[in-house]
Short mmCIF file of N, CA and C in Angstrom, two decimals:
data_model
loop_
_atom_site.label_atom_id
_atom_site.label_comp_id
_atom_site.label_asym_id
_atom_site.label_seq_id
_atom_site.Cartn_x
_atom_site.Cartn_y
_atom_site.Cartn_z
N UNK A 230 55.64 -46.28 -6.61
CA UNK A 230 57.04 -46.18 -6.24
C UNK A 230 57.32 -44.72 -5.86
N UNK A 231 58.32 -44.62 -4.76
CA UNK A 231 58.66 -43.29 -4.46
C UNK A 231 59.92 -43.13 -4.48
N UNK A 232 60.18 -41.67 -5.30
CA UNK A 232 61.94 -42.07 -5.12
C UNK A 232 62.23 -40.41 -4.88
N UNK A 233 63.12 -40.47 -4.24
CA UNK A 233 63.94 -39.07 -3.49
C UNK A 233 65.48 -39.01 -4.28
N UNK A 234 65.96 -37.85 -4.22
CA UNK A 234 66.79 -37.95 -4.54
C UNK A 234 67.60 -36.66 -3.51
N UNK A 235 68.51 -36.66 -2.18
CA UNK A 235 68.76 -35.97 -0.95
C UNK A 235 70.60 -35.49 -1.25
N UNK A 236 70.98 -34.70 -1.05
CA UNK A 236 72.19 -34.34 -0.84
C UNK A 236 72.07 -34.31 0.66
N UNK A 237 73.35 -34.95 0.80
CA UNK A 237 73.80 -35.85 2.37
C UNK A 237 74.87 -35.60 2.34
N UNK A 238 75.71 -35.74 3.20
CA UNK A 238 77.07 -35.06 3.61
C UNK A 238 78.06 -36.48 4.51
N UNK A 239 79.01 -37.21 3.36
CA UNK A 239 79.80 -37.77 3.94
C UNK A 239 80.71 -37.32 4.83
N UNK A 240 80.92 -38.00 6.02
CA UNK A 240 81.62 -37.60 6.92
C UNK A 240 83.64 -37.89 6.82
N UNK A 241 84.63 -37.30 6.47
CA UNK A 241 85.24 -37.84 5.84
C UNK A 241 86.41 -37.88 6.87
N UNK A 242 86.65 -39.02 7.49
CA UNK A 242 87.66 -39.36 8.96
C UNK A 242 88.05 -37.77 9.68
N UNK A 243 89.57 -37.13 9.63
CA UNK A 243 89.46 -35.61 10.27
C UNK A 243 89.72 -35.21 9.00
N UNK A 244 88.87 -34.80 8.02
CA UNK A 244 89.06 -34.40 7.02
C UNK A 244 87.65 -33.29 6.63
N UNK A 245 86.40 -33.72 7.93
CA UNK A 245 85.09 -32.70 7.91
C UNK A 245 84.52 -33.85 6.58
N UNK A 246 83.25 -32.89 6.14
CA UNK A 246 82.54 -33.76 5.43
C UNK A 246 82.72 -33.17 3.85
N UNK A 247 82.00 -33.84 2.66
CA UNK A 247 81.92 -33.80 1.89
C UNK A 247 80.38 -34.33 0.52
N UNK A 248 79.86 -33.54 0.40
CA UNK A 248 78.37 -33.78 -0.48
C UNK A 248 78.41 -35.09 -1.03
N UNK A 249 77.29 -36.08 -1.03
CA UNK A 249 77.61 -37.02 -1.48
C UNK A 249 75.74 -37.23 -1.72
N UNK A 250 74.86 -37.61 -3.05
CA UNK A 250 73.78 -37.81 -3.08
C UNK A 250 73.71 -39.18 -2.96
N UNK A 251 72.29 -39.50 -2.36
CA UNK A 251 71.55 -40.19 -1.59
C UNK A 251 70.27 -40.95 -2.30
N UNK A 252 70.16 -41.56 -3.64
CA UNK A 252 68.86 -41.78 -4.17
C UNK A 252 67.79 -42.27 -3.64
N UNK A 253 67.17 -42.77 -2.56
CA UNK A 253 66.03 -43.05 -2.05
C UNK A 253 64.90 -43.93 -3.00
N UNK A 254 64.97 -45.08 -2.52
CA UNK A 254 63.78 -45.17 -3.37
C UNK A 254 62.76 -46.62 -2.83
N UNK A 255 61.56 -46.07 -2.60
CA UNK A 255 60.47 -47.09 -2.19
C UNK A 255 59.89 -47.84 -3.11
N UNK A 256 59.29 -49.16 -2.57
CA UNK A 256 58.30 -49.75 -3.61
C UNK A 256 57.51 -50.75 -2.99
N UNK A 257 56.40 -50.43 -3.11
CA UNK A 257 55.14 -51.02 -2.47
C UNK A 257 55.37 -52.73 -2.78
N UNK A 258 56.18 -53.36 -3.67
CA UNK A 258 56.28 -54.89 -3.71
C UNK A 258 57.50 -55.21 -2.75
N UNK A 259 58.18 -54.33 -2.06
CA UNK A 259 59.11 -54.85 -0.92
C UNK A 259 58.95 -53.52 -0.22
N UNK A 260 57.78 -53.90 0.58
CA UNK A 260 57.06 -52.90 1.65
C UNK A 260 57.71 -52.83 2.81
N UNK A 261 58.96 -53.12 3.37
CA UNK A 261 59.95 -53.08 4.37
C UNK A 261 61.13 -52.37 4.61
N UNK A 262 61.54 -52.57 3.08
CA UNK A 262 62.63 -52.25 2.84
C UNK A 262 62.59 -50.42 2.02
N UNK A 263 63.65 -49.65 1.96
CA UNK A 263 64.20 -48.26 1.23
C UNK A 263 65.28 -48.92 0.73
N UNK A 264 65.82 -48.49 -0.68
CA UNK A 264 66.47 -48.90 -1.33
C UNK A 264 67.46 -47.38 -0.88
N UNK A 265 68.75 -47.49 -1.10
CA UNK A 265 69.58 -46.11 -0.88
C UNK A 265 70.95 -46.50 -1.75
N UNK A 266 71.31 -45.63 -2.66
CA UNK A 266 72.26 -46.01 -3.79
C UNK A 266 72.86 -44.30 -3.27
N UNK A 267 73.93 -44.36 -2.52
CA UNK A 267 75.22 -43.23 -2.68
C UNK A 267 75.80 -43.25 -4.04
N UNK A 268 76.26 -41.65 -4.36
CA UNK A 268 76.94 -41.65 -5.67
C UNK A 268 77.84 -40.32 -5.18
N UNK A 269 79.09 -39.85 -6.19
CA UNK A 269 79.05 -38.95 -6.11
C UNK A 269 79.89 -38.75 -7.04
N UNK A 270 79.70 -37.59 -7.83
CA UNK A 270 80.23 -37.40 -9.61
C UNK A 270 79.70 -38.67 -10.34
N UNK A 271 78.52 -39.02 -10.17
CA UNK A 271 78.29 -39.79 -11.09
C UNK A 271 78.72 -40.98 -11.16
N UNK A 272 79.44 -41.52 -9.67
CA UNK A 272 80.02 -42.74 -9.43
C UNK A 272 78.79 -43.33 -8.62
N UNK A 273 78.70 -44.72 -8.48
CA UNK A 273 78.18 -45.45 -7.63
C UNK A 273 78.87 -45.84 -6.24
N UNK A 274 78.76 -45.44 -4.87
CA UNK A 274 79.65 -45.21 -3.75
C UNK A 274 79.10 -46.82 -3.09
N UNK A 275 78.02 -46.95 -3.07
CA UNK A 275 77.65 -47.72 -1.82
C UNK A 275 75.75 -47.90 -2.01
N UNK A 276 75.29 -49.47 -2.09
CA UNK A 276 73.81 -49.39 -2.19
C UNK A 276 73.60 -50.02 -1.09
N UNK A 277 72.33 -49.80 -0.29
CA UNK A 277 71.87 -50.18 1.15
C UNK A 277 70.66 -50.63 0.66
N UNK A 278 69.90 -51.50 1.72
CA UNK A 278 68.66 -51.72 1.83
C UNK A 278 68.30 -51.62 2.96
N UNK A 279 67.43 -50.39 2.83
CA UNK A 279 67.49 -50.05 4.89
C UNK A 279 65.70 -50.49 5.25
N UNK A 280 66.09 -51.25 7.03
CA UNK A 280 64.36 -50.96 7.11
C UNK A 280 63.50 -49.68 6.99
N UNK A 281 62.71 -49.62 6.85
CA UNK A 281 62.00 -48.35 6.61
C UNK A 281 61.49 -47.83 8.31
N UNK A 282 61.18 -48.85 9.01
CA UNK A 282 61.01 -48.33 10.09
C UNK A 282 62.12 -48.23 11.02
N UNK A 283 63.04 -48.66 10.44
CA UNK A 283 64.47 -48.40 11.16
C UNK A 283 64.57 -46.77 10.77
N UNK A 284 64.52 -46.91 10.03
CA UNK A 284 65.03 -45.33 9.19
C UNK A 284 64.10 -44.30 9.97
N UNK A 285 62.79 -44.73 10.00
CA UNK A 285 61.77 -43.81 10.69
C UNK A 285 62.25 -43.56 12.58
N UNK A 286 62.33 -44.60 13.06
CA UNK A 286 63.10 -44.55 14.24
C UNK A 286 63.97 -44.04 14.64
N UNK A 287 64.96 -43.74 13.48
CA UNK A 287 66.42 -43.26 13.75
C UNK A 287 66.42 -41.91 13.79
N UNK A 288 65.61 -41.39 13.57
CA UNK A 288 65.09 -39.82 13.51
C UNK A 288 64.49 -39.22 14.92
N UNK A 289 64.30 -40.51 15.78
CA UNK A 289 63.81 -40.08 17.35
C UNK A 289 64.91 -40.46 18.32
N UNK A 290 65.28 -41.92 17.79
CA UNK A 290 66.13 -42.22 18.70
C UNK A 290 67.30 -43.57 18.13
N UNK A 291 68.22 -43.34 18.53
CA UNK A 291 69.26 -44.56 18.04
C UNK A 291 68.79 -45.65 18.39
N UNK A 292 69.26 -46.22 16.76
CA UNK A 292 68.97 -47.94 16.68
C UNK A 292 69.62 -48.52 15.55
N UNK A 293 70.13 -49.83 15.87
CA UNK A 293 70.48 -50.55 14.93
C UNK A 293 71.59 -50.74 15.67
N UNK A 294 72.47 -52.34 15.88
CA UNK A 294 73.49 -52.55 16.73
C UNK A 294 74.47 -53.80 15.81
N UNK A 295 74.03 -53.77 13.93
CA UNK A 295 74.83 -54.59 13.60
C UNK A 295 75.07 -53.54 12.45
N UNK A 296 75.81 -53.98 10.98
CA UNK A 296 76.32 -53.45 9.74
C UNK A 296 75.76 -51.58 9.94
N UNK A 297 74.50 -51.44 10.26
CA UNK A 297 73.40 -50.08 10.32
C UNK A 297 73.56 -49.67 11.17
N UNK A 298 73.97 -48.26 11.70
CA UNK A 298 73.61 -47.60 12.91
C UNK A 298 72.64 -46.37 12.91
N UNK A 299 71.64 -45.85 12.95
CA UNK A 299 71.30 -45.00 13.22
C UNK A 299 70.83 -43.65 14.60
N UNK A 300 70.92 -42.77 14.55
CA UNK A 300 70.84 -41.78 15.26
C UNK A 300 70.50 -40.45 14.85
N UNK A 301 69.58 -39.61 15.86
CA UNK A 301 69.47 -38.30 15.70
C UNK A 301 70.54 -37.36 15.93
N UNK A 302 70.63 -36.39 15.04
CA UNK A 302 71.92 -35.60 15.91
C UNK A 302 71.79 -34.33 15.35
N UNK A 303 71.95 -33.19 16.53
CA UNK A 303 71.88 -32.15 16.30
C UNK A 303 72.89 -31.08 16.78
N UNK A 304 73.31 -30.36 15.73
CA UNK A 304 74.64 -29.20 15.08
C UNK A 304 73.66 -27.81 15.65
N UNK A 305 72.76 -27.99 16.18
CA UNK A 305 72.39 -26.58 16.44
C UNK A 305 71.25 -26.15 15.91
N UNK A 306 71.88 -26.05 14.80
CA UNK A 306 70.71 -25.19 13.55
C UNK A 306 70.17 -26.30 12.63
N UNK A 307 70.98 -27.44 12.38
CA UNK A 307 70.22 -28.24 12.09
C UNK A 307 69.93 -29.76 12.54
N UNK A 308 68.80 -30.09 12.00
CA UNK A 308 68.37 -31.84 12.79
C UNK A 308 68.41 -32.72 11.76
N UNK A 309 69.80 -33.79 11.78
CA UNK A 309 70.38 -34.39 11.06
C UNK A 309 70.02 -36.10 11.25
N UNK A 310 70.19 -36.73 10.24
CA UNK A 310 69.75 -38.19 10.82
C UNK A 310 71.50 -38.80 10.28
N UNK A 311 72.31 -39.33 11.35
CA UNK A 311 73.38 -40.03 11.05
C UNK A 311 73.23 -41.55 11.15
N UNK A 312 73.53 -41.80 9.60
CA UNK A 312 73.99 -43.66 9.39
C UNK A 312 74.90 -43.68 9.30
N UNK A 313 75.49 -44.99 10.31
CA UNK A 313 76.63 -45.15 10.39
C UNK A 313 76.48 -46.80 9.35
N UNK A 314 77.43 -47.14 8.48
CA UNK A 314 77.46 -48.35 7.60
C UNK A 314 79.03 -49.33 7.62
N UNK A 315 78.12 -50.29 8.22
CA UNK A 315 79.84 -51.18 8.69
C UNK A 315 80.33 -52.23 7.59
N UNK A 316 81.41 -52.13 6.98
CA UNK A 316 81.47 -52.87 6.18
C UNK A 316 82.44 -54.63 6.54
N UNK A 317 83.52 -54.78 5.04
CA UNK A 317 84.08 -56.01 5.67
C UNK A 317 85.51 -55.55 6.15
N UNK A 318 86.32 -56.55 6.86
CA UNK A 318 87.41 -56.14 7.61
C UNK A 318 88.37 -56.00 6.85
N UNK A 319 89.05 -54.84 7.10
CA UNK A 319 90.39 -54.31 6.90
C UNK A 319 91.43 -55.86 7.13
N UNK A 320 92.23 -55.51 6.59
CA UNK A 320 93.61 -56.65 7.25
C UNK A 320 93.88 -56.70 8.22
N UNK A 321 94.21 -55.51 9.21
CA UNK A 321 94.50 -55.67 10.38
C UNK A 321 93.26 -55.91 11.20
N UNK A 322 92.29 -56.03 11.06
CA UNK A 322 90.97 -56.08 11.49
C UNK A 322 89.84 -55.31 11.82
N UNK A 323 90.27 -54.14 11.70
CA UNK A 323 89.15 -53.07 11.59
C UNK A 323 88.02 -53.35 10.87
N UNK A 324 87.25 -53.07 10.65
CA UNK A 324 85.79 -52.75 9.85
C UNK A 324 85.35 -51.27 8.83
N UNK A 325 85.70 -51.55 7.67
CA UNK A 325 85.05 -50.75 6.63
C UNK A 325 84.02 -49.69 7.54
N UNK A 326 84.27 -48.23 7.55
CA UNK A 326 83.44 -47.62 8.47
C UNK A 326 82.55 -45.85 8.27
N UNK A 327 81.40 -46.12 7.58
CA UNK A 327 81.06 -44.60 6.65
C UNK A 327 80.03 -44.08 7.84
N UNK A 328 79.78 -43.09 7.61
CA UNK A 328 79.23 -42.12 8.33
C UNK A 328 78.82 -40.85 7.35
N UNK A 329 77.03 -41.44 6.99
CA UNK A 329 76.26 -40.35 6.53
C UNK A 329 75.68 -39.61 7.09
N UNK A 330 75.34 -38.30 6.99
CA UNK A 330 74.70 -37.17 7.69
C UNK A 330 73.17 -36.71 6.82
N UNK A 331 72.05 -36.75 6.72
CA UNK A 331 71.00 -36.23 5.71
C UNK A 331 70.67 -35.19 6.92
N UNK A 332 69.55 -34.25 6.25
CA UNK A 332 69.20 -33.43 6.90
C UNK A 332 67.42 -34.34 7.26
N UNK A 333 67.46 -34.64 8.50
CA UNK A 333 66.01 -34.89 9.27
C UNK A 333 64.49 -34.66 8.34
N UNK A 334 64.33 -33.04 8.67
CA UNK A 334 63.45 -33.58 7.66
C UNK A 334 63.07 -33.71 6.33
N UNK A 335 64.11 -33.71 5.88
CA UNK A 335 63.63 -34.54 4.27
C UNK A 335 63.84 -36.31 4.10
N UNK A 336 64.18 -36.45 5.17
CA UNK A 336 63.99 -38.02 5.38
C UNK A 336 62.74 -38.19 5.43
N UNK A 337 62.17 -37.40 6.94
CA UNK A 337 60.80 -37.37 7.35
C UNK A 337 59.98 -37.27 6.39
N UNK A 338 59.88 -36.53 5.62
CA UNK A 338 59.44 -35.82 4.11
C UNK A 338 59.06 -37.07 3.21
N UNK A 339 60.28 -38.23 3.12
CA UNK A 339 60.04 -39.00 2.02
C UNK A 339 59.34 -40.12 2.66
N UNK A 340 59.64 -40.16 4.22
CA UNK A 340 58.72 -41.18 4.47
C UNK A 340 57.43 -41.30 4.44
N UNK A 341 57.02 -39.66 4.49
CA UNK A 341 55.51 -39.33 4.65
C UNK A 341 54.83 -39.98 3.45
N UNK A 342 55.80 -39.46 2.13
CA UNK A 342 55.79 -39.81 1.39
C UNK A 342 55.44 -41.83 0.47
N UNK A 343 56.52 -42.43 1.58
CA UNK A 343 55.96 -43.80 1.70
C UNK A 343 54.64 -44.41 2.71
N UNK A 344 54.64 -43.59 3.35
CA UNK A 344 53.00 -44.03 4.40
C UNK A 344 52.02 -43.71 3.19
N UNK A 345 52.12 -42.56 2.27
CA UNK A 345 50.96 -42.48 1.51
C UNK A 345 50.47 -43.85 0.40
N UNK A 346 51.59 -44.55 0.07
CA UNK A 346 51.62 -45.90 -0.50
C UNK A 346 51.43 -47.36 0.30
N UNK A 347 51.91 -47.22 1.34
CA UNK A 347 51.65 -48.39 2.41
C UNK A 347 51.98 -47.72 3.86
N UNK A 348 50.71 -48.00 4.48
CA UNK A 348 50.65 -47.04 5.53
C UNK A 348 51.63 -48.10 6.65
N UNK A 349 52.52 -47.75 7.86
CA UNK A 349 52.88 -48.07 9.12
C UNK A 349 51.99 -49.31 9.26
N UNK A 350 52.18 -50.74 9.31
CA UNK A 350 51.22 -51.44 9.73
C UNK A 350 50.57 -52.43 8.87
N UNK A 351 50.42 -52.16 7.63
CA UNK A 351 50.00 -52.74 6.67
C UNK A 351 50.91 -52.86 5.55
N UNK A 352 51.82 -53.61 5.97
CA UNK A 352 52.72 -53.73 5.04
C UNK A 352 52.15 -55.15 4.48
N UNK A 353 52.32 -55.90 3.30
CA UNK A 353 52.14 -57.42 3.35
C UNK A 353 53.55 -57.76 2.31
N UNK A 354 53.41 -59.40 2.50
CA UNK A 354 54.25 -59.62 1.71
C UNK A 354 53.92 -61.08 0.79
N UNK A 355 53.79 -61.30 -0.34
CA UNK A 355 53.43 -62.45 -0.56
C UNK A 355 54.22 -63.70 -0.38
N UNK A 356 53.50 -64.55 0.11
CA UNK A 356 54.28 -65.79 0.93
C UNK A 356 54.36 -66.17 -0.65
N UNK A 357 53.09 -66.68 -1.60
CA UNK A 357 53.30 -67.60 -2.84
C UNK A 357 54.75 -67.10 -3.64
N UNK A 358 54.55 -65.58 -3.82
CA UNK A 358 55.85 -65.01 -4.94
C UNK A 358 57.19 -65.09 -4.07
N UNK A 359 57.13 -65.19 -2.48
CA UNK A 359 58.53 -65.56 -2.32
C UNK A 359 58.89 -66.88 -2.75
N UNK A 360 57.56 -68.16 -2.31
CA UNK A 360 58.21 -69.15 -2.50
C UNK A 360 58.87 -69.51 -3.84
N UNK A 361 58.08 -68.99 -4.73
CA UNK A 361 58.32 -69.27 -5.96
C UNK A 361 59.95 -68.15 -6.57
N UNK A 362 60.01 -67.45 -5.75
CA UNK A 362 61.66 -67.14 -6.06
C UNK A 362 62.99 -67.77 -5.40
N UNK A 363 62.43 -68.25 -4.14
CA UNK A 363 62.80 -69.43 -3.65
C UNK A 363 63.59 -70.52 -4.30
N UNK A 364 62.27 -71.09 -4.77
CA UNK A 364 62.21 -72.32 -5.42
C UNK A 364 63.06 -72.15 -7.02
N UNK A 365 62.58 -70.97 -7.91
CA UNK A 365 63.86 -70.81 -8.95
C UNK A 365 64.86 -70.37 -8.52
N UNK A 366 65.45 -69.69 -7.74
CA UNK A 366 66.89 -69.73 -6.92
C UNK A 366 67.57 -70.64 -6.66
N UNK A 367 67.12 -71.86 -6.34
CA UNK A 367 67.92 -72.83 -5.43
C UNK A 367 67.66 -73.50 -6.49
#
């Protein structure tokens, strides 16, 4: 298991941003997925399950066109990876709408970090242990 723990910078409507940590965390039995739990003071903000190669992607070039958005973006001095996270609708119909900022490479950093556990490519997944969570689920 790999787990990060990133200070990221909520973007806060015209209000500029505000520190918000980022827990990160991999695990070779759901080889697809990054787990990401926002907090801040010790609150629980928001938990994601992001693809991992989404996440790796989003660091070259924008992707993701539903709930996830990702993109590179750069302030100059630094190379930032922005998720954008869509939530459920407002009353009037808008969409729940956050905008995280991490700094590039310590994303890069933790992914390196997950290739050393399951490399790009060799991910697997067991068909038997899904079915069987499956099957006690339903």
């Amino acid at each position: 298991m790999v787990h990060r723990t990133l200070v990221t910078q909520l973007e806060a409507g015209g209000t500029g941003r505000f520190p918000v940590l980022a827990h990160m965390t991999y695990d070779a039995d759901d080889p697809f997925a990054v787990t990401v739990v926002f907090s801040h003071d010790g609150r629980v903000l928001a938990r994601w399950r992001l693809d991992r190669q989404m996440l790796a992607d989003g660091i070259r070039r924008p992707v993701g066109e539903g709930d996830v958005r990702m993109r590179p973006q750069s302030t100059g001095q630094w190379e930032e990876l922005r998720l954008e996270f869509f939530g459920d609708s407002h009353v009037d119909g808008e969409r729940h709408h956050a905008v995280v900022l991490a700094w590039a490479p310590a994303v890069v950093s933790f992914l390196d970090e997950t290739y050393e556990v399951v490399r790009p490519g060799h991910e697997e997944v067991s068909v038997d242990g899904f079915l069987a969570e499956v099957i006690a689920g339903g």
